[in-house]
Coordinates of C-alpha atoms and ligand atoms in Angstrom, one line a residue:
M10 CA -14.1 157.4 -51.9
E11 CA -14.0 160.9 -50.5
G12 CA -14.4 163.7 -53.0
I13 CA -16.1 161.4 -55.5
N14 CA -19.8 161.5 -56.1
F15 CA -20.7 158.9 -53.4
N16 CA -23.9 157.0 -53.8
Q17 CA -23.3 153.9 -51.7
I18 CA -23.3 153.1 -48.0
G19 CA -20.0 154.0 -46.4
L20 CA -18.7 153.5 -42.9
S21 CA -17.5 156.0 -40.3
F22 CA -15.6 155.1 -37.1
K23 CA -17.1 157.1 -34.2
G24 CA -15.7 155.7 -31.0
S25 CA -13.4 153.3 -29.2
G26 CA -13.2 151.8 -25.7
S27 CA -11.2 149.3 -23.8
Y28 CA -10.9 147.6 -20.4
V29 CA -8.3 145.5 -18.6
P30 CA -8.6 143.8 -15.2
D31 CA -6.7 145.2 -12.3
Q32 CA -4.5 142.2 -11.4
V33 CA -1.0 142.5 -12.9
L34 CA 1.1 139.4 -13.5
T35 CA 4.7 140.3 -14.1
N36 CA 7.3 138.1 -15.7
Q37 CA 9.0 138.0 -12.4
K38 CA 5.9 136.5 -10.8
I39 CA 5.6 133.9 -13.6
S40 CA 9.2 132.9 -12.9
E41 CA 8.1 131.9 -9.4
K42 CA 5.8 129.4 -10.9
V43 CA 7.7 128.0 -14.0
E44 CA 11.4 127.9 -14.9
T45 CA 11.7 131.1 -16.9
S46 CA 13.0 134.7 -16.4
D47 CA 12.0 138.2 -17.1
E48 CA 15.0 138.5 -19.4
W49 CA 14.0 135.4 -21.5
I50 CA 10.4 136.5 -21.8
K51 CA 11.2 140.1 -22.7
S52 CA 13.9 139.2 -25.3
R53 CA 11.8 136.5 -27.0
T54 CA 8.4 138.2 -26.9
G55 CA 8.6 141.8 -25.8
I56 CA 6.1 141.1 -23.0
S57 CA 6.8 142.4 -19.4
Q58 CA 3.4 141.8 -17.8
R59 CA -0.2 140.9 -18.4
R60 CA -3.5 141.5 -16.7
I61 CA -5.4 138.6 -15.3
S62 CA -9.2 138.5 -14.5
G63 CA -9.8 137.4 -11.0
L64 CA -13.2 136.5 -9.7
G65 CA -14.5 139.9 -10.5
D66 CA -14.3 140.3 -14.3
N67 CA -15.6 137.8 -16.9
V68 CA -15.8 138.3 -20.7
T69 CA -19.3 139.8 -20.4
D70 CA -18.1 142.4 -17.8
M71 CA -15.0 143.3 -19.7
G72 CA -16.8 143.5 -23.0
Y73 CA -19.5 145.6 -21.5
K74 CA -17.1 148.1 -19.9
A75 CA -15.2 148.5 -23.2
A76 CA -18.4 148.9 -25.2
L77 CA -19.8 151.5 -22.9
K78 CA -16.6 153.6 -23.3
A79 CA -16.9 153.3 -27.1
I80 CA -20.5 154.4 -26.9
R81 CA -19.7 157.3 -24.7
M82 CA -17.0 158.5 -27.1
S83 CA -19.5 158.2 -30.0
K84 CA -22.1 160.1 -28.1
W85 CA -24.7 157.7 -29.3
D86 CA -28.1 157.2 -27.7
I87 CA -27.8 153.6 -26.6
E88 CA -31.3 152.9 -28.1
T89 CA -30.0 153.7 -31.6
I90 CA -27.5 150.7 -31.6
D91 CA -28.6 148.1 -34.1
L92 CA -25.9 145.5 -33.9
I93 CA -23.5 144.1 -31.3
V94 CA -20.9 141.6 -32.4
L95 CA -18.7 140.1 -29.7
A96 CA -15.5 138.3 -30.8
T97 CA -14.5 135.9 -28.1
S98 CA -13.2 132.4 -27.7
T99 CA -13.8 132.4 -24.0
P100 CA -17.5 133.4 -23.4
N101 CA -18.8 132.9 -19.9
D102 CA -21.8 131.3 -21.5
L103 CA -21.2 128.9 -24.4
F104 CA -24.6 129.8 -25.8
G105 CA -23.3 133.3 -26.3
S106 CA -22.3 136.2 -24.1
A107 CA -23.1 139.1 -26.5
P108 CA -26.8 139.2 -25.5
S109 CA -25.8 139.7 -21.8
I110 CA -23.7 142.6 -22.9
Q111 CA -26.7 144.0 -24.8
A112 CA -28.8 143.7 -21.7
K113 CA -26.2 145.3 -19.4
L114 CA -25.9 148.2 -21.9
G115 CA -29.7 148.5 -22.2
A116 CA -29.3 148.4 -26.0
H117 CA -32.9 147.2 -26.4
N118 CA -33.0 147.7 -30.2
A119 CA -29.8 145.8 -31.0
V120 CA -29.3 142.2 -32.1
A121 CA -26.2 140.8 -30.4
F122 CA -24.3 137.6 -31.1
D123 CA -20.9 136.0 -30.6
L124 CA -18.3 135.2 -33.2
T125 CA -15.3 132.9 -32.6
A126 CA -12.1 133.2 -34.5
A127 CA -9.5 133.2 -31.8
C128 CA -6.9 136.0 -32.2
S129 CA -8.4 136.9 -35.6
G130 CA -11.8 137.3 -33.9
F131 CA -11.9 141.1 -33.7
L132 CA -10.9 141.5 -37.3
F133 CA -13.4 138.9 -38.4
A134 CA -16.1 140.6 -36.3
L135 CA -15.3 144.0 -37.7
I136 CA -15.5 142.7 -41.2
T137 CA -18.8 140.9 -40.4
A138 CA -20.3 144.0 -38.9
S139 CA -19.1 146.1 -41.9
Q140 CA -21.0 143.8 -44.3
F141 CA -24.2 144.0 -42.2
L142 CA -23.9 147.8 -42.2
K143 CA -23.0 148.1 -45.9
G144 CA -25.9 145.7 -46.7
G145 CA -28.2 148.5 -45.6
N146 CA -30.0 146.7 -42.8
F147 CA -28.3 148.3 -39.8
N148 CA -26.9 151.8 -39.2
R149 CA -25.0 151.5 -35.9
A150 CA -22.8 148.7 -34.7
I151 CA -20.6 148.0 -31.7
V152 CA -17.8 145.5 -32.4
I153 CA -16.2 144.0 -29.3
G154 CA -13.1 141.8 -28.8
A155 CA -12.9 140.3 -25.3
D156 CA -11.1 137.3 -24.0
Q157 CA -10.1 135.7 -20.8
L158 CA -7.5 133.2 -21.9
S159 CA -6.1 133.0 -18.3
S160 CA -8.9 130.5 -17.6
Y161 CA -7.6 128.2 -20.3
V162 CA -3.8 128.6 -20.1
D163 CA -1.7 125.7 -18.7
W164 CA 0.1 127.7 -16.0
N165 CA 2.7 124.9 -15.8
D166 CA 3.6 125.2 -19.5
R167 CA 6.4 127.8 -19.8
R168 CA 6.3 127.6 -23.6
S169 CA 2.8 129.2 -23.7
C170 CA 1.8 130.6 -20.3
I171 CA 4.1 133.6 -20.7
L172 CA 2.2 134.9 -23.7
F173 CA -1.4 135.4 -22.7
G174 CA -3.4 138.0 -20.7
D175 CA -7.1 139.1 -20.4
G176 CA -8.8 142.2 -21.7
A177 CA -11.4 143.8 -23.9
G178 CA -11.7 146.5 -26.6
A179 CA -14.5 147.9 -28.7
L180 CA -15.2 150.2 -31.7
A181 CA -18.4 152.0 -32.6
I182 CA -19.1 152.2 -36.3
E183 CA -22.0 153.8 -38.2
T184 CA -23.1 154.2 -41.8
T185 CA -22.8 157.4 -43.8
N186 CA -23.5 158.3 -47.4
E187 CA -20.7 160.9 -47.6
F188 CA -17.6 158.7 -47.6
D189 CA -16.3 155.3 -46.8
N190 CA -13.6 154.9 -44.1
F191 CA -13.8 151.1 -44.3
I192 CA -11.5 150.9 -47.3
G193 CA -11.1 147.1 -47.8
F194 CA -10.4 143.7 -46.2
E195 CA -9.0 140.2 -46.8
M196 CA -9.6 137.1 -44.7
K197 CA -8.3 133.5 -44.7
T198 CA -8.4 130.3 -42.8
D199 CA -6.4 127.1 -43.1
G200 CA -7.9 124.3 -40.9
E201 CA -5.1 121.9 -42.1
R202 CA -2.7 123.8 -39.9
G203 CA -5.2 124.0 -37.1
S204 CA -3.3 121.7 -34.8
F205 CA -0.6 124.4 -34.3
L206 CA -2.8 126.2 -31.8
N207 CA -5.8 124.7 -30.0
L208 CA -8.1 125.0 -27.1
P209 CA -9.7 121.6 -27.6
S210 CA -12.7 120.2 -25.9
K211 CA -12.0 117.5 -23.3
N212 CA -14.9 115.3 -22.9
N213 CA -15.3 112.9 -20.0
K214 CA -17.3 109.8 -20.8
D215 CA -20.4 109.4 -18.6
S216 CA -23.6 107.4 -18.7
I217 CA -27.2 108.7 -18.7
V218 CA -28.7 105.3 -18.1
D219 CA -27.4 101.8 -18.8
N220 CA -25.8 101.5 -22.3
I221 CA -26.5 105.2 -23.2
D222 CA -23.2 107.0 -22.8
F223 CA -22.5 110.7 -23.3
L224 CA -19.6 113.0 -23.2
R225 CA -19.7 115.6 -20.5
G226 CA -18.3 118.9 -21.9
G227 CA -15.1 120.6 -20.8
F228 CA -11.9 121.9 -22.2
S229 CA -8.2 121.1 -22.2
P230 CA -5.7 123.9 -21.7
I231 CA -4.3 125.8 -24.7
Q232 CA -1.9 123.7 -26.7
M233 CA 0.6 125.5 -28.9
N234 CA 3.4 124.8 -31.3
G235 CA 5.1 128.2 -30.8
Q236 CA 7.7 127.9 -33.6
E237 CA 5.1 126.9 -36.2
V238 CA 2.7 129.7 -35.2
Y239 CA 5.6 132.1 -35.3
K240 CA 6.6 131.0 -38.9
F241 CA 2.9 131.1 -40.0
A242 CA 2.5 134.7 -38.7
V243 CA 5.7 136.2 -40.2
K244 CA 5.0 134.6 -43.5
E245 CA 1.2 135.0 -44.0
V246 CA 0.6 138.4 -42.4
P247 CA 2.8 140.4 -44.8
I248 CA 1.3 138.5 -47.8
I249 CA -2.3 139.3 -46.9
L250 CA -1.5 142.9 -46.1
D251 CA 0.3 143.3 -49.4
K252 CA -2.6 141.7 -51.2
L253 CA -5.0 144.1 -49.5
L254 CA -2.9 147.2 -50.3
K255 CA -2.8 146.1 -54.0
K256 CA -6.5 145.5 -54.1
T257 CA -7.3 148.9 -52.6
N258 CA -4.7 150.8 -54.7
Y259 CA -2.7 151.8 -51.6
V260 CA 1.0 151.6 -51.0
S261 CA 2.7 150.9 -47.7
G262 CA 4.0 154.5 -47.6
Q263 CA 0.4 155.7 -47.2
I264 CA -0.1 153.8 -44.0
D265 CA 0.0 156.0 -40.9
W266 CA -0.3 153.1 -38.4
L267 CA 0.2 149.4 -38.5
V268 CA -2.0 147.8 -35.9
L269 CA -1.3 144.1 -35.7
H270 CA -2.6 141.6 -33.4
Q271 CA -0.3 141.9 -30.4
A272 CA 1.2 138.5 -30.1
N273 CA 5.0 139.0 -30.0
Q274 CA 7.2 142.1 -30.7
R275 CA 9.4 140.0 -33.0
I276 CA 6.4 139.2 -35.2
L277 CA 5.4 142.8 -35.3
D278 CA 8.9 144.0 -36.3
S279 CA 9.3 141.3 -38.9
V280 CA 5.9 142.0 -40.5
G281 CA 6.8 145.7 -40.6
D282 CA 10.2 145.1 -42.1
R283 CA 8.7 142.9 -44.8
L284 CA 6.2 145.6 -45.7
K285 CA 8.9 148.4 -45.4
I286 CA 6.9 150.1 -42.7
P287 CA 9.1 152.0 -40.3
R288 CA 9.2 150.9 -36.7
D289 CA 7.7 154.1 -35.4
K290 CA 4.5 153.4 -37.3
I291 CA 4.0 150.0 -35.7
L292 CA 1.8 150.4 -32.7
S293 CA 2.6 148.1 -29.8
N294 CA 1.4 147.8 -26.2
L295 CA 2.0 144.0 -25.7
K296 CA 4.7 144.9 -23.2
N297 CA 1.9 145.8 -20.8
Y298 CA -0.8 143.3 -21.7
G299 CA 0.7 140.3 -23.5
N300 CA -1.6 138.6 -26.0
T301 CA -5.2 139.3 -25.1
S302 CA -6.5 137.3 -28.1
A303 CA -9.6 139.0 -29.7
A304 CA -9.0 142.1 -27.5
T305 CA -5.5 143.1 -28.7
I306 CA -6.5 145.2 -31.8
P307 CA -9.2 147.3 -30.3
L308 CA -7.2 147.6 -27.0
M309 CA -4.3 149.0 -29.0
M310 CA -6.5 151.3 -31.1
D311 CA -8.3 152.7 -28.1
E312 CA -5.1 153.5 -26.3
A313 CA -3.7 155.2 -29.4
I314 CA -6.9 157.1 -30.1
R315 CA -7.2 158.4 -26.5
N316 CA -3.5 159.4 -26.4
N317 CA -4.1 161.3 -29.7
I318 CA -1.6 159.1 -31.5
I319 CA -4.2 157.9 -34.0
K320 CA -5.9 161.1 -35.3
Q321 CA -8.9 161.8 -37.5
N322 CA -8.3 160.6 -41.1
D323 CA -5.2 158.6 -40.3
I324 CA -4.9 155.4 -42.5
I325 CA -4.7 152.3 -40.4
A326 CA -3.6 148.9 -41.7
T327 CA -4.7 146.2 -39.3
S328 CA -4.2 142.4 -39.2
G329 CA -5.4 139.7 -36.9
F330 CA -3.9 136.2 -37.0
G331 CA -4.0 133.1 -34.8
A332 CA -5.7 129.8 -34.1
G333 CA -7.8 128.2 -36.9
L334 CA -5.4 128.9 -38.4
S335 CA -7.1 132.1 -39.3
W336 CA -5.8 135.5 -40.5
G337 CA -7.1 138.6 -42.1
A338 CA -6.5 142.3 -42.7
A339 CA -8.5 145.5 -43.0
L340 CA -7.6 149.0 -44.2
I341 CA -9.5 151.8 -42.5
K342 CA -9.4 155.5 -42.1
W343 CA -10.0 156.7 -38.6
G344 CA -13.1 158.9 -38.2
Ligands
COA403 N1 11.5 130.4 -20.5 C1 12.7 129.9 -20.6 N2 13.0 129.0 -21.6 C2 12.0 128.7 -22.4 C3 10.7 129.2 -22.3 C4 10.4 130.1 -21.2 N3 9.2 130.7 -21.0 N4 9.9 128.7 -23.2 C5 10.6 127.9 -24.0 N5 11.9 127.8 -23.5 C6 13.0 127.1 -23.9 C7 12.7 125.8 -24.7 O1 12.4 124.8 -23.8 C8 13.9 125.6 -25.6 O2 14.9 125.0 -24.8 P1 15.7 123.8 -25.4 O3 16.5 124.5 -26.6 O4 16.6 123.5 -24.3 O5 14.8 122.8 -25.8 C9 14.3 127.0 -25.9 O6 13.7 127.9 -24.9 C10 13.8 127.5 -27.2 O7 12.5 127.2 -27.4 P2 11.7 127.7 -28.7 O8 10.3 127.1 -28.6 O9 12.5 127.4 -29.9 O10 11.6 129.3 -28.4 P3 11.2 130.4 -29.4 O11 12.4 131.3 -29.6 O12 10.5 129.9 -30.6 O13 10.2 131.2 -28.5 C11 7.8 131.5 -28.3 C12 9.0 130.6 -28.0 C13 6.6 130.9 -27.8 C14 8.1 132.8 -27.5 C15 7.8 131.8 -29.8 O14 7.8 130.6 -30.5 C16 6.5 132.5 -30.2 O15 6.3 133.6 -29.8 N6 5.7 131.9 -31.1 C17 4.5 132.5 -31.5 C18 3.4 132.2 -30.5 C19 2.2 133.1 -30.6 O16 2.3 134.2 -30.9 N7 1.1 132.5 -30.4 C20 -0.2 133.2 -30.4 C21 -0.5 133.5 -31.8 S1 -2.1 134.3 -31.9

């Protein structure tokens, strides 16, 4: 920790970036498609509108634009980036979209790969990158969360289509031997409850030749048990954050900002209440973007950093949660 003789590898946060597509889908517009209303959606979720990628922006494009902004803020020479981790569940190439982002950036010296953990994806990617950096093999990493769930939403299912939007966010992180602003983390999964939220494969039987069948790949739309996911989030997120605070010898009063995965305002408020964190410390922009899956946390952080809400040395407790089921938390100091 700062002030102590520090002889290990610590991390410093150097930049943030985000990108959302131009198309705006308001609650009012959704109500032209399914039986719902602006009032119902706002009161149950806090969401007013979301952004939808049209033909122009896929995950690679959005992730690239967010990463480039984070790199510009960090003032890094692109050649000095060692690692790019892209959290996404909706790559535009199932073999991985991170290397395409690497190529677009011209980050010739980086290794880039995808990581899939749905709405916990950014948090899991951040933790993954932190361990590579602290392991001493790499010095500079870009962690990206980007998702295009609009391609997989059932736009006739009013119980789920109201929630999701598209976007991307990124953080630039580097090693330092002077302090450690990556204070601690926790992560968990529970596959036994995985059926609460899925984007399952839908394979159509086909034949290669006589008697040799195969399944042609594809996906069914998102399937969600909203009530169970809600109960999971409001129960598990406070528990994991509390565990992390105890492990790192912090108390909730020391948290400057709670940056939760932006799923539903009622979830954010409930988690804050359970941790006794005042509402004005809970950052929220889901009104404008809905749930952008792996993108919500860096999108929220970037907005707050650029608006000078999150300042140097602020303590941020962040938590991602979602399909898997998966959830996790990290405690960081900005800067
Ligand atoms: N508009 C109007 N009515 C709707 C509706 C919509 N968009 N969606 C559902 N309803 C109706 C239901 O049909 C039901 O009607 P009924 O009582 O006549 O059967 C009623 O509203 C209540 O449905 P319910 O599912 O109990 O609503 P809810 O209060 O749980 O809210 C969610 C639904 C999806 C908003 C809420 O469960 C939620 O946010 N869950 C978490 C989902 C999430 O965050 N997922 C991503 C995690 S990463």
